[in-house]
Coordinates of C-alpha atoms in Angstrom, one line a residue:
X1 CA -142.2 250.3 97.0
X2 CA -142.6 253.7 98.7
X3 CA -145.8 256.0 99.3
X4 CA -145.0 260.0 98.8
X5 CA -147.4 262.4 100.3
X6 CA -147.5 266.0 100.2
X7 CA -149.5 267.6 103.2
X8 CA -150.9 271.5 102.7
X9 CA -147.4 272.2 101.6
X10 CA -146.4 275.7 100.4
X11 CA -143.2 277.6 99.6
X12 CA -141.9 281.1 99.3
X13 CA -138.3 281.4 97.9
X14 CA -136.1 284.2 99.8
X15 CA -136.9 286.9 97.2
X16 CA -140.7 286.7 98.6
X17 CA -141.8 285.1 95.5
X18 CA -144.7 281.9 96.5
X19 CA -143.8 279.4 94.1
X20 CA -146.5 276.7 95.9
X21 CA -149.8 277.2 97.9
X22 CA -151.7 274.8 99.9
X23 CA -150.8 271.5 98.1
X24 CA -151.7 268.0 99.3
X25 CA -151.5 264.6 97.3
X26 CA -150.4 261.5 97.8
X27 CA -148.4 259.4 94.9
X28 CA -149.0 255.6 95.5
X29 CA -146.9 252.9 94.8
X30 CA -146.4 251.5 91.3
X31 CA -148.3 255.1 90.1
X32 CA -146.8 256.7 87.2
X33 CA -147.9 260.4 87.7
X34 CA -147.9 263.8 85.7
X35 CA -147.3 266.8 86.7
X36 CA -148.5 269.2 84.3
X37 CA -149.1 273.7 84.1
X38 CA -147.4 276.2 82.5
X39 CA -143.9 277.6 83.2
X40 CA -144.1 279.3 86.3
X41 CA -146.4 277.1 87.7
X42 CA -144.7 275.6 90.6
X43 CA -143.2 271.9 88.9
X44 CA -139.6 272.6 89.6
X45 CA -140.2 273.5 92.6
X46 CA -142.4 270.9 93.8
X47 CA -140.0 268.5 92.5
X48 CA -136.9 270.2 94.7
X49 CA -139.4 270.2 97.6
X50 CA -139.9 266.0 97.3
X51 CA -136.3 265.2 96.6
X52 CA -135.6 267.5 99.8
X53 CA -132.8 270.0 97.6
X54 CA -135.3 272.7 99.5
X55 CA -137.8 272.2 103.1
X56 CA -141.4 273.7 102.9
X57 CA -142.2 276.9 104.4
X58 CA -145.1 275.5 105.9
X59 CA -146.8 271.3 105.7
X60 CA -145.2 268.4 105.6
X61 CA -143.0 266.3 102.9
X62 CA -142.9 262.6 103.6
X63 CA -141.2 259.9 100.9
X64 CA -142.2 256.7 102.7
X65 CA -141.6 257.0 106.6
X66 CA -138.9 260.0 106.2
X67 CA -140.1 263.5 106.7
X68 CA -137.8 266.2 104.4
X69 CA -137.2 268.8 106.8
X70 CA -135.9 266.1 109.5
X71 CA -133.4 263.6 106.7
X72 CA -131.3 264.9 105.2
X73 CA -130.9 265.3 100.9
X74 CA -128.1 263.0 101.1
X75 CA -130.1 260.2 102.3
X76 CA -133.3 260.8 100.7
X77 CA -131.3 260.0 97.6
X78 CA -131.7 256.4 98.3
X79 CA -135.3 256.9 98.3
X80 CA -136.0 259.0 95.5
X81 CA -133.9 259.7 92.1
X82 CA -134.5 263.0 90.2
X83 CA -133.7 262.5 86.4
X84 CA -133.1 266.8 85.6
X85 CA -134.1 268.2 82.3
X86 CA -130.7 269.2 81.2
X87 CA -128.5 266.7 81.7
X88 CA -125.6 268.8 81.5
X89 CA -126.6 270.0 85.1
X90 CA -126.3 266.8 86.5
X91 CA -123.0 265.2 84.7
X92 CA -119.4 265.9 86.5
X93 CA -117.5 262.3 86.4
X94 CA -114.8 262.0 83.5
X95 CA -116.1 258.9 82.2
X96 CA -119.6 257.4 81.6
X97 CA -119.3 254.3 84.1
X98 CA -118.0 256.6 87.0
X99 CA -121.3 258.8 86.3
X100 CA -123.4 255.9 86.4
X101 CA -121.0 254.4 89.5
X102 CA -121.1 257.6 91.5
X103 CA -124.8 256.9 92.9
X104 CA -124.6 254.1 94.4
X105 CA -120.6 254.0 95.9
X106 CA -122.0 257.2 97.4
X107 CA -123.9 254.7 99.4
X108 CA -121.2 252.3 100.1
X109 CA -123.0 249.5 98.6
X110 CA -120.9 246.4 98.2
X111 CA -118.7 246.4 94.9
X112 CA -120.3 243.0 93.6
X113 CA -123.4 245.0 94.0
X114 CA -122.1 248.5 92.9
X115 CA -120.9 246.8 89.2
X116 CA -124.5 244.8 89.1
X117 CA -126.5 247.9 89.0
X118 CA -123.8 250.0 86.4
X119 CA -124.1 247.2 84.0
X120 CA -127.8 247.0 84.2
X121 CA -128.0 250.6 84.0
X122 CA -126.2 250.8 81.0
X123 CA -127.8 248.5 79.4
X124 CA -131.1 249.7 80.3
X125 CA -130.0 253.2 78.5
X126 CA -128.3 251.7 75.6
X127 CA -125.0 252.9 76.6
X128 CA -123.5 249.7 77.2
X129 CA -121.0 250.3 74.3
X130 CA -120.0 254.0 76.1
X131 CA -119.1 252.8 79.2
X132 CA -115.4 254.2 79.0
X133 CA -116.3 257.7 76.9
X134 CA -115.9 260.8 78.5
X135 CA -119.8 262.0 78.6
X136 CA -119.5 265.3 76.7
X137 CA -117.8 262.7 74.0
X138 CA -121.5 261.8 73.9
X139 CA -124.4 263.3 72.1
X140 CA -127.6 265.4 73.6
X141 CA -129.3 262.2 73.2
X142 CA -127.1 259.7 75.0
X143 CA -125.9 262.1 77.4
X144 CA -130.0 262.8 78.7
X145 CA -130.0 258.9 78.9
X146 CA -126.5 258.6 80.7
X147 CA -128.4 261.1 83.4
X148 CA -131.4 258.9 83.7
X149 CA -129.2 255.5 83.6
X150 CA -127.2 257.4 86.7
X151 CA -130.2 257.1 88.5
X152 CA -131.5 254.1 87.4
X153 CA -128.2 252.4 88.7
X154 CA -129.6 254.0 92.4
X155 CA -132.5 251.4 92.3
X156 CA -134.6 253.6 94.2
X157 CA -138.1 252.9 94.9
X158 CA -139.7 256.3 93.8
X159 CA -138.1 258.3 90.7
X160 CA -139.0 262.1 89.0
X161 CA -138.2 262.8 85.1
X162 CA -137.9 265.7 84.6
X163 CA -139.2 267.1 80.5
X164 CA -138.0 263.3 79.6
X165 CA -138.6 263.5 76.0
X166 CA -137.4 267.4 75.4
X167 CA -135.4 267.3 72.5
X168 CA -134.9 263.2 72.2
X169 CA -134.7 261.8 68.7
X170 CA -136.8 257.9 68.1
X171 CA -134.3 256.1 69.9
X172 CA -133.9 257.5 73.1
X173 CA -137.8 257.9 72.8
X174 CA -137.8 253.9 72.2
X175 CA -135.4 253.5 75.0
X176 CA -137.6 256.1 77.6
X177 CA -140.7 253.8 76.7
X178 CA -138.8 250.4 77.8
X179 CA -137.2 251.6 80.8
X180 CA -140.6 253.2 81.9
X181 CA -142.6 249.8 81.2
X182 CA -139.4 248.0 83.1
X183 CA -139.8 250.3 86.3
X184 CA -143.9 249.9 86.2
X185 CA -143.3 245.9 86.6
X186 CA -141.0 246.8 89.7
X187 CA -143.8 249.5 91.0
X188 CA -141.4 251.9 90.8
X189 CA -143.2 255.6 91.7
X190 CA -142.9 257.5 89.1
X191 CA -143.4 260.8 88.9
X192 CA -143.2 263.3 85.5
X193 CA -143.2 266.6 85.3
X194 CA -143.8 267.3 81.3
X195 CA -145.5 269.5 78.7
X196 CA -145.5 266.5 76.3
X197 CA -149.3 265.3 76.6
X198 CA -149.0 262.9 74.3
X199 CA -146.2 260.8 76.1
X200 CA -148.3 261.9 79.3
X201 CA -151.8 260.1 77.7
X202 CA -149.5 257.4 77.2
X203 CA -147.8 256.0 80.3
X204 CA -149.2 257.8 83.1
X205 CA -152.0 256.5 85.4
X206 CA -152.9 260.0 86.8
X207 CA -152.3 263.8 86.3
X208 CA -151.9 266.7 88.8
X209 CA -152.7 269.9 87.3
X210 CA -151.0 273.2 88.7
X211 CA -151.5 277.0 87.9
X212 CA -149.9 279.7 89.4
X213 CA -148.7 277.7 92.6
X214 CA -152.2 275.8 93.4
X215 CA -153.2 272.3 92.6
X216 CA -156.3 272.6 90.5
X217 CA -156.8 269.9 89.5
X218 CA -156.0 265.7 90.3
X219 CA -157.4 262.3 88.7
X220 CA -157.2 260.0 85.8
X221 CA -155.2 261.0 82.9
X222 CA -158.2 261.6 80.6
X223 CA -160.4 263.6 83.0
X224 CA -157.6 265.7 83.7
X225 CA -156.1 265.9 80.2
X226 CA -159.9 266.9 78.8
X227 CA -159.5 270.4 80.1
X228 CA -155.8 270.7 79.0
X229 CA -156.8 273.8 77.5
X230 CA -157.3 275.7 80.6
X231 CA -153.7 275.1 81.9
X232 CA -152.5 276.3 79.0
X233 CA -151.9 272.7 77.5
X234 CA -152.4 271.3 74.0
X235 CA -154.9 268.2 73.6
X236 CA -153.0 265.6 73.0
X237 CA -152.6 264.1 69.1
X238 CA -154.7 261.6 69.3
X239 CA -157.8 263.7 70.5
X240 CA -157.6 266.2 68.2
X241 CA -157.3 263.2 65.4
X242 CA -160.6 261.8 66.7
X243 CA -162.6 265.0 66.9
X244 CA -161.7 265.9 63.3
X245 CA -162.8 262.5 62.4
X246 CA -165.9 263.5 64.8
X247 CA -164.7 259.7 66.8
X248 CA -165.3 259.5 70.6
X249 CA -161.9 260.9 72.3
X250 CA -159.1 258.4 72.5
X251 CA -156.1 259.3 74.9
X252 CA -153.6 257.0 74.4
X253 CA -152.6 256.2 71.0
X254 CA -153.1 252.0 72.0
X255 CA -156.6 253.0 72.4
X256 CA -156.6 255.0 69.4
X257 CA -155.3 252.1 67.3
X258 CA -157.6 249.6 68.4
X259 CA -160.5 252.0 67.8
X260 CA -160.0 251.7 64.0
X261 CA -162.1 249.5 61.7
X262 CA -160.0 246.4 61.2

């Protein structure tokens, strides 16, 4: 379990452009969290800043009792897995099980324990079956769940998914939904950065809100997800349904369903 805080960090890239301004939160552990705006809002970047690919021009980054700008990427990766939106950006090994090996014989764990976490990886992702393909042998689908199995096999106590469900048919959705519920028994941090508010209303707990750089807003997914409007969000599905059937507002779509006459 690991506690990630982010203390009046901001960041200006080289070309002079501020991607962040000012932004403090902490993510707790066993919190599944959103992080929601529009493109150009600052998610990548916030997510580069905790995984440490990039240091803050000014605050502090801290995933558990390491501060980014003093450990290095390398070893933060043992702390915190980052799941990327396009997987192809992420996949280099000739062969599904070295992809999903890579992780953790990068940290010299034990072989007996290196083969443990591959297996349950795989199977975890539904890719048991794959394990000696070459991943671009592999469809969109299975190749966005070999990248999230590839960090999955780290075991790392905090994780970020990057657009999870962009473009993911009904079984790699199915597949998402168990690994998520499997890592919130194991108070895994999660952390999403999506535009998918109904997968958002869901599974997470909480929702940050940025807009051109600046945290706007933070709280519980329904407060937040109220005014999705104004950050250039849709409502999610299951509000809209409600309102035209002039119901009280039901987020997630196991309240919804259990809202209904029997």
């Amino acid at each position: 379990m690991i506690t990630i805080k982010l203390d009046n960090i901001s960041y200006t890239y080289p070309n002079g452009v501020q991607a962040l301004s000012g932004i403090s939160a902490v993510f707790h552990p066993g919190e599944t969290v959103a992080v929601i705006g529009t493109n150009g809002a600052g998610k990548t970047t916030l997510a580069r800043l905790l995984k440490g690919i990039i240091l803050p021009s000014t605050g502090r980054v801290s995933i558990g009792d390491w501060d980014t700008s003093r450990v290095p990427a390398s070893r933060l990766a043992s702390k915190i897995g980052y799941v990327l939106a396009d997987p192809r950006l992420q996949i280099f090994t000739p062969s599904v099980q070295e992809e999903v090996a890579f992780g953790p014989s990068n940290l010299r764990w034990p072989e007996e324990q290196i083969h443990a976490a591959v297996t349950d990886a795989l199977q975890a992702a539904e890719l048991q079956d794959k394990a000696g393909c070459h991943p671009y042998e592999l469809g969109n689908n299975e190749r966005k769940r070999l990248a999230l199995a590839s960090v999955l096999a780290m075991r790392c106590p905090a994780i970020i998914l990057d657009e999870p469900t962009s473009g993911i048919d009904a079984q790699s959705y199915r597949c998402l939904q168990n690994i998520l519920d499997t890592l919130q028994h194991l108070r895994t941090t999660i952390i999403i950065i999506s535009h998918d508010m109904d997968f958002i209303a869901d599974h997470c707990h909480r929702v940050l809100a940025l807009q051109k750089g600046r945290l706007i807003q933070d709280g519980p997914t329904d407060k937040v997800l109220a005014n999705a409007a104004e950050y250039g969000q849709e409502l999610p599905c299951t509000v809209r349904l409600c309102r035209a059937l002039q119901r009280p507002d039901c987020y997630a779509s196991a309240d919804f369903l259990s809202s209904l006459p029997r």
